[in-house]
GROMACS .gro file of C-alpha atoms in nm:
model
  293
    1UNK     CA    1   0.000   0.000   0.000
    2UNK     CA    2   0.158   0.360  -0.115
    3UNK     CA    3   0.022   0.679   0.003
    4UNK     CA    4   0.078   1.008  -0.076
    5UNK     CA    5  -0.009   1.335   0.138
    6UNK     CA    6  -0.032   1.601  -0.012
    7UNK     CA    7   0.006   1.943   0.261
    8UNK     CA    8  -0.134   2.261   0.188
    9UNK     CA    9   0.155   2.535   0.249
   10UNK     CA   10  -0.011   2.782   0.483
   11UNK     CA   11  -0.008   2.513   0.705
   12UNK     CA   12   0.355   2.591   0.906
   13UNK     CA   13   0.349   2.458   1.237
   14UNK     CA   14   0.020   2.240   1.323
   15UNK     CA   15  -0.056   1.948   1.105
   16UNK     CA   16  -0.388   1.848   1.142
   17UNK     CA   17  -0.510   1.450   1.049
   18UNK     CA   18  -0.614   1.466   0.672
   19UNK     CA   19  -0.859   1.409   0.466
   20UNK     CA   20  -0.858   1.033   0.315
   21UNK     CA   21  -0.970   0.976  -0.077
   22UNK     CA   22  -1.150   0.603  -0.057
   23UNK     CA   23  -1.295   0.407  -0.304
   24UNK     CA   24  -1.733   0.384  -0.285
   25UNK     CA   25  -1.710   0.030  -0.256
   26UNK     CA   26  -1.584   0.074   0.087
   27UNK     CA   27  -1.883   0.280   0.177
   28UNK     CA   28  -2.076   0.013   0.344
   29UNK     CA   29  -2.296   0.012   0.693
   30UNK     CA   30  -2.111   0.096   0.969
   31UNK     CA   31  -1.794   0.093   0.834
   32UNK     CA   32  -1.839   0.317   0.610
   33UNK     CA   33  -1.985   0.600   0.914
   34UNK     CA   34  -1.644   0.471   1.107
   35UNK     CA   35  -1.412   0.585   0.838
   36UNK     CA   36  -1.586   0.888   0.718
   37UNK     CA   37  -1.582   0.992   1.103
   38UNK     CA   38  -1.214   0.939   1.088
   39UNK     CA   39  -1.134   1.109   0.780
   40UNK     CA   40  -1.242   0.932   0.473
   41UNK     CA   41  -1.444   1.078   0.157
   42UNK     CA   42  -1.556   0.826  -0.092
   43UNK     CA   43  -1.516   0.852  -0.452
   44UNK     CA   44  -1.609   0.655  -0.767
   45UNK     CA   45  -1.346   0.470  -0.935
   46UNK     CA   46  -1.491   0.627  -1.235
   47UNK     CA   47  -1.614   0.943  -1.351
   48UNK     CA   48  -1.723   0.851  -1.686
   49UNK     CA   49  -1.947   1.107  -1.879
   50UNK     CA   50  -2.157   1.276  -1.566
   51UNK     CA   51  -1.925   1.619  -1.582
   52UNK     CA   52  -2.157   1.778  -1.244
   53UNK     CA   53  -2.000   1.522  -1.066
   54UNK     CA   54  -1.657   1.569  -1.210
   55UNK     CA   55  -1.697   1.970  -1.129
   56UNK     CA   56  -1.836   1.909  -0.770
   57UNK     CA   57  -1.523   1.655  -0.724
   58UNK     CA   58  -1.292   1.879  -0.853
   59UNK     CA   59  -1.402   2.223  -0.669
   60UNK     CA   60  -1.414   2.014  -0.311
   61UNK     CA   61  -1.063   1.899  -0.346
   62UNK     CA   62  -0.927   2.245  -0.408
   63UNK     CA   63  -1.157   2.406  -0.145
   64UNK     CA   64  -1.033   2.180   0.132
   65UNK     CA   65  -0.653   2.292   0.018
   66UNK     CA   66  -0.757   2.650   0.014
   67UNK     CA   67  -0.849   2.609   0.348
   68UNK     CA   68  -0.574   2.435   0.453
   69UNK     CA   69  -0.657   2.102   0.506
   70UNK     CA   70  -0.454   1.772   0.436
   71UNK     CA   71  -0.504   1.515   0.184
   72UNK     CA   72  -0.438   1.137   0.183
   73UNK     CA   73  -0.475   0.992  -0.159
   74UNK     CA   74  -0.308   0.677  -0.274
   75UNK     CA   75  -0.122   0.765  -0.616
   76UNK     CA   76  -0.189   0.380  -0.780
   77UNK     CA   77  -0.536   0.452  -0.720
   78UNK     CA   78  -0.562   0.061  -0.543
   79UNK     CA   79  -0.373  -0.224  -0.412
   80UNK     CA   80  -0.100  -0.399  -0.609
   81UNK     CA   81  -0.196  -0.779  -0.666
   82UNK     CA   82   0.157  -0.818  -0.771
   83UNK     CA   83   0.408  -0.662  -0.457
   84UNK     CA   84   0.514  -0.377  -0.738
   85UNK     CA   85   0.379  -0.036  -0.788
   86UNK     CA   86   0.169   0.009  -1.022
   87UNK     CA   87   0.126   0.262  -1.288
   88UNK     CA   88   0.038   0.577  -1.153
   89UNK     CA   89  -0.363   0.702  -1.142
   90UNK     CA   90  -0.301   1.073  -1.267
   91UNK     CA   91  -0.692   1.235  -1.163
   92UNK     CA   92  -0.645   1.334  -0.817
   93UNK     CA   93  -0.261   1.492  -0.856
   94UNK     CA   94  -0.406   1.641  -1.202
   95UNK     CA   95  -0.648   1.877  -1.016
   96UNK     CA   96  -0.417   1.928  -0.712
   97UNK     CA   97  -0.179   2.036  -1.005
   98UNK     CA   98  -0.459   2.260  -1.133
   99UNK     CA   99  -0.547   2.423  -0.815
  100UNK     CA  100  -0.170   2.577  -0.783
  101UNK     CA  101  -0.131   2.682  -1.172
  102UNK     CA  102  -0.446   2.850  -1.142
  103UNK     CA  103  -0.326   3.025  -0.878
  104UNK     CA  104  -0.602   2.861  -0.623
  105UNK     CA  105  -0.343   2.727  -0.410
  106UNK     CA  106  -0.017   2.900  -0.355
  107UNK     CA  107   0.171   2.595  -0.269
  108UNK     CA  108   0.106   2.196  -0.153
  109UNK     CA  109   0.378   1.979   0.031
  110UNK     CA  110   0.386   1.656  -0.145
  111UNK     CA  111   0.501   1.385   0.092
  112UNK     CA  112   0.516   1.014  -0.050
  113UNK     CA  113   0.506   0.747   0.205
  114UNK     CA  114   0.606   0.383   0.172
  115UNK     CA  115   0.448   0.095   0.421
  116UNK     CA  116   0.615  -0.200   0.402
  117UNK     CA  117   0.410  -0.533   0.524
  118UNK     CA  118   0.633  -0.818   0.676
  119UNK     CA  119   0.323  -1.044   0.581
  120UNK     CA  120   0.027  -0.910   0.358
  121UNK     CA  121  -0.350  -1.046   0.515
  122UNK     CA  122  -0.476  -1.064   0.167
  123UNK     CA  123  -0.245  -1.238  -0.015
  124UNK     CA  124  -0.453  -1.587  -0.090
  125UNK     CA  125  -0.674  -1.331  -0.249
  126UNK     CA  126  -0.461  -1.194  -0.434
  127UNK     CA  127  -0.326  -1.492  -0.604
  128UNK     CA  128  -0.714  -1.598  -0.685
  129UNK     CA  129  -0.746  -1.242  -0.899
  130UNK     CA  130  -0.433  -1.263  -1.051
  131UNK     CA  131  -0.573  -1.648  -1.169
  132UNK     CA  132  -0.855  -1.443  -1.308
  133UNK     CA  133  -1.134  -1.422  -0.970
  134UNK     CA  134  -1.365  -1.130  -1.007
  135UNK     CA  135  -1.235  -0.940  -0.679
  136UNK     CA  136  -1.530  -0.984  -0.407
  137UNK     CA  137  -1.717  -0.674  -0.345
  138UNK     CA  138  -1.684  -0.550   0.056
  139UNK     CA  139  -1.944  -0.661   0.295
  140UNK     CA  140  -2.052  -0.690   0.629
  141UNK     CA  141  -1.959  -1.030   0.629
  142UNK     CA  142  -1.620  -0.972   0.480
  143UNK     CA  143  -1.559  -0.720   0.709
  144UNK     CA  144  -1.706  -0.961   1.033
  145UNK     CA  145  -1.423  -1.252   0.839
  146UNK     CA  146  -1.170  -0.956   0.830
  147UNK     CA  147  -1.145  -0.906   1.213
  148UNK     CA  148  -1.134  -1.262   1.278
  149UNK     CA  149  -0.811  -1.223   1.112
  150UNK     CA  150  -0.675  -0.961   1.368
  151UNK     CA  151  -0.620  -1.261   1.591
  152UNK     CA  152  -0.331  -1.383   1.394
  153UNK     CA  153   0.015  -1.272   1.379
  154UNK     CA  154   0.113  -1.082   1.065
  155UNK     CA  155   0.469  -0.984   1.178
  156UNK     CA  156   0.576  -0.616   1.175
  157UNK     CA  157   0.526  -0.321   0.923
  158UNK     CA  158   0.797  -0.045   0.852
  159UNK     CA  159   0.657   0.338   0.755
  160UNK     CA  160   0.898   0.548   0.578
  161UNK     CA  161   0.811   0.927   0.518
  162UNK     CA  162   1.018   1.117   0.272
  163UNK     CA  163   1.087   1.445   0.291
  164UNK     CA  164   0.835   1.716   0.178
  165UNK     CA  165   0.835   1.823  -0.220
  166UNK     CA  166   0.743   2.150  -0.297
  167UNK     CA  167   0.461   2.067  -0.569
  168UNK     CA  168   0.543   2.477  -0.688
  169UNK     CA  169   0.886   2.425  -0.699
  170UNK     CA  170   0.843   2.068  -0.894
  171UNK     CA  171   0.622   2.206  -1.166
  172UNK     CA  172   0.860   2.498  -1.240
  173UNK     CA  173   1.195   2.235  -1.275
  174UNK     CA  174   0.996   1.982  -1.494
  175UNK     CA  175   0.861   2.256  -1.736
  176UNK     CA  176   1.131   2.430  -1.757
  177UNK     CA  177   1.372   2.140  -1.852
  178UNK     CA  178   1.109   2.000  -2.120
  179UNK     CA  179   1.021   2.349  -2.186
  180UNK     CA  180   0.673   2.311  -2.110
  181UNK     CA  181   0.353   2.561  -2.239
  182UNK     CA  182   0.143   2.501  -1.940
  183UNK     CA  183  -0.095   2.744  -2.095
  184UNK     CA  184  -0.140   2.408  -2.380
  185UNK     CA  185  -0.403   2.157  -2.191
  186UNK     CA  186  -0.127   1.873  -2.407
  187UNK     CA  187   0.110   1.991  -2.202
  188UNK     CA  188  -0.016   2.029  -1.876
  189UNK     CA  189  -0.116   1.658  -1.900
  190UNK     CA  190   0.249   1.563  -1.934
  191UNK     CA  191   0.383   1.785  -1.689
  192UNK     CA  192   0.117   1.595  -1.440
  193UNK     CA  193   0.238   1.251  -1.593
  194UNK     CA  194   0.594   1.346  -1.527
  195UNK     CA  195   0.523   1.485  -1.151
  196UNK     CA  196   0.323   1.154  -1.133
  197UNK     CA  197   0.616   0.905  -1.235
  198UNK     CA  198   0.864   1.129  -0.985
  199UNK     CA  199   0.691   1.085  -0.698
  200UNK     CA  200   0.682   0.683  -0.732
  201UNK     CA  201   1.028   0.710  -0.819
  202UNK     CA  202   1.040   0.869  -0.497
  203UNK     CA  203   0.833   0.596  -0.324
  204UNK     CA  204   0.994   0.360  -0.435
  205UNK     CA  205   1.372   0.479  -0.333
  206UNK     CA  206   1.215   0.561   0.048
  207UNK     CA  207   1.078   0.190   0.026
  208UNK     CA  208   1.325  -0.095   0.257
  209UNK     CA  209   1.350  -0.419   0.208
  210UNK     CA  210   1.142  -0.632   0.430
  211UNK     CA  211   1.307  -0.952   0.575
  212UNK     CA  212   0.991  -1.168   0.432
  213UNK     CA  213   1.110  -1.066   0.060
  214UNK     CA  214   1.502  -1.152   0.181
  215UNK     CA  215   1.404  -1.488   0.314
  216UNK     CA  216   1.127  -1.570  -0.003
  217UNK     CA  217   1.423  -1.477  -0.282
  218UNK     CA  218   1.658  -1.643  -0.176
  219UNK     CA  219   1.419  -1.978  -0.154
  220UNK     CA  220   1.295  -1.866  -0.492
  221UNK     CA  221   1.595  -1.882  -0.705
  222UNK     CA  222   1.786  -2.200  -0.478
  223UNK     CA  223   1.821  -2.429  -0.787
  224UNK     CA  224   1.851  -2.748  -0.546
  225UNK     CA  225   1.446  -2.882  -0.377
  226UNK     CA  226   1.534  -2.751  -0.052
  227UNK     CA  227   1.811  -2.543   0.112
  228UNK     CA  228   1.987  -2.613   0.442
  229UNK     CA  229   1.941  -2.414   0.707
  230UNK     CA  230   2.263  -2.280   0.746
  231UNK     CA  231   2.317  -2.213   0.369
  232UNK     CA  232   1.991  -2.007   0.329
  233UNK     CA  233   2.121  -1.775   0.668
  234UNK     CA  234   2.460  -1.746   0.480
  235UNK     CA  235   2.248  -1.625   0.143
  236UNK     CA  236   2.026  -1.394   0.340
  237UNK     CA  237   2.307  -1.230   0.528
  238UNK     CA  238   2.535  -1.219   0.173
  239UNK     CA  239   2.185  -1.083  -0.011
  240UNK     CA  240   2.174  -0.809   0.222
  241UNK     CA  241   2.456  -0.680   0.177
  242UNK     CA  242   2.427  -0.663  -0.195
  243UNK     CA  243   2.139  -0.476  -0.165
  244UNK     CA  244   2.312  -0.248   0.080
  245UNK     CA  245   2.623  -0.188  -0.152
  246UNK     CA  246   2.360  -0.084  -0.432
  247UNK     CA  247   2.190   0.210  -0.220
  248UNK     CA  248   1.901  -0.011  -0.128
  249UNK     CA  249   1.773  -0.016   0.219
  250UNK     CA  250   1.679  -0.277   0.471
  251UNK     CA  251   1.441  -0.306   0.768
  252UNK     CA  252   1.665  -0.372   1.099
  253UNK     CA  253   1.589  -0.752   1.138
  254UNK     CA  254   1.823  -0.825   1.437
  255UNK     CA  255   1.996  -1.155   1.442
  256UNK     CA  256   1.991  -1.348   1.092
  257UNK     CA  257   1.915  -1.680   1.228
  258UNK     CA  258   1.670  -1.542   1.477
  259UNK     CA  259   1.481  -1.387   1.151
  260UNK     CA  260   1.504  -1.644   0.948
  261UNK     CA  261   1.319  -1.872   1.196
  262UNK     CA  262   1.041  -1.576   1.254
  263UNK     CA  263   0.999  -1.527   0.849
  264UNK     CA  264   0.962  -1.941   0.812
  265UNK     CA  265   0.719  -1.923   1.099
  266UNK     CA  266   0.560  -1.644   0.991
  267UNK     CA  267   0.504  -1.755   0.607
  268UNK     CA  268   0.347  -2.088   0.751
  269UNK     CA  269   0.229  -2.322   0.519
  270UNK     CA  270   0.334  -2.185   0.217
  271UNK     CA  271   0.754  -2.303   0.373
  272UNK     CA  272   0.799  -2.657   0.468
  273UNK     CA  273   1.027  -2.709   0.725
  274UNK     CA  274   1.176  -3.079   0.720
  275UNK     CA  275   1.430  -3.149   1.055
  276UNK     CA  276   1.630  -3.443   1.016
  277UNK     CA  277   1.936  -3.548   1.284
  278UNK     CA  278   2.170  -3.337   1.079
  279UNK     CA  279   2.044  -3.042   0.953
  280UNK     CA  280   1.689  -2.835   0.887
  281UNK     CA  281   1.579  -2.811   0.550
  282UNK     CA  282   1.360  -2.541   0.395
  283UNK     CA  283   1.147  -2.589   0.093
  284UNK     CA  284   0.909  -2.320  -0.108
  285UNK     CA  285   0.591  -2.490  -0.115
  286UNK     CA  286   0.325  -2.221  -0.249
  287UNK     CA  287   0.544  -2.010  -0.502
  288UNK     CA  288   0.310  -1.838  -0.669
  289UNK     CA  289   0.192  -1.706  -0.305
  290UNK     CA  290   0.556  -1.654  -0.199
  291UNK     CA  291   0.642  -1.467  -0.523
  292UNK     CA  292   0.406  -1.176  -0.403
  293UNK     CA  293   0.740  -1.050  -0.158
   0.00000   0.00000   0.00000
């Protein structure tokens, strides 16, 4: 899951809980009134032809950043069935865009966030959809299913914030290096593309490496059925490193043998975990689940 808030720039020294773009399908009894008492507005995924509702959208967005509210939005416009981002949903940073050009807004504070998920709740789910499921629509009874879930362990989650991007300051450096006629509506759509592809580029360099997706490549790409328990710590520790020498970054996961057991724990089922007299052995057992970290 990738978020982006976006920070009006009167705002200087209190910042106030924002204002959360959801999808309509998650506007369902009581949930719904829980989340839109925390924060949420809902949304259609599409606008389609009805333009009142396009201008209504439009003119509430820029009138809670004119008066100086926050705004959640999640840039992919949904969740990622695959464990990559996905390509960028341009409609809520195009009018965001618009509201500062047309001088509505004198300046928004972009700030991408990254959440990485040690283990993901939904990820039998996912693997159904990518097989070509219809994706269930929400429910009282998914939702009842859903907290069952809170009962089981799901390992730890890592939140990076990057720092704040002036949105003014952005739109000036992209159009003036592709020497940009933001007065041309051609043009203004590519500036929002380019602001759009930046700011993943950004998520993605704040993102760290969870110890899940350490553990799940190197049992991935082991040639042999299984790999030794000793060999697979050696791997994890000497796959860190490489990912460290490259400018990547990695979630502090404390001892590697210690992690290794929690991630094989963790991952349940989908790792088999044969003991014999001499060694442990680890084998991938669901791959296409596993290939999600």
């Amino acid at each position: 899951p990738i978020k982006i808030l976006c920070i009006p720039q009167i705002l200087l020294c209190i910042i106030s809980l924002p204002f959360i773009a959801a999808g309509e399908n998650l506007n369902i009894p009581i949930l719904g009134k829980l989340l839109c008492s925390s924060g949420a507005f809902f949304i259609r995924r599409e606008f389609g032809s009805d333009r009142l509702y396009r201008v209504i959208f439009e003119e509430y967005i820029i009138s809670l950043l004119e008066q100086g509210y926050n705004l959640e939005f999640f840039i992919e416009g949904g969740r990622s069935r695959a464990g990559k981002l996905l390509v960028p949903k341009m409609g809520m940073l195009k009018i965001i865009v618009d509201s500062v050009l047309n001088d509505r807004v004198d300046d928004c504070l972009i700030v991408p966030i990254s959440i990485g998920y040690e283990k993901v709740i939904e990820s039998e789910t996912y693997i159904e959809e990518l097989l070509g499921k219809s994706k269930e629509a929400e429910s009282l009874y998914g939702l009842a299913r859903s907290i069952q879930l809170l009962g089981f362990k799901f390992g730890e989650i890592d939140i990076r914030i990057s720092e704040p991007l002036s949105l003014k300051s952005m739109i000036q450096e992209s159009s003036n290096i592709r020497n940009l006629d933001l007065s041309q509506n051609v043009d203004r759509r590519q500036l929002v593309s380019i602001l759009a592809y930046s700011i993943e580029y950004k998520i993605n360099d704040i993102s760290v490496a969870m110890p899940t997706a350490l553990v799940v490549t190197i049992l991935l790409t082991h040639p042999g059925r299984g790999i030794p328990k000793r060999e697979l710590i050696s791997k994890v520790i000497w796959l860190r490193s490489l990912i460290l020498e490259r400018g990547g970054t990695i979630t502090n996961f404390g001892n590697p043998e210690r992690m290794v057991e929690n991630v094989t724990h963790l991952l349940g089922k989908s790792i088999q975990k044969h003991t014999n007299d001499f060694e442990t052995v680890y084998k991938p057992i669901k791959r296409f689940q596993l290939s999600y970290y």
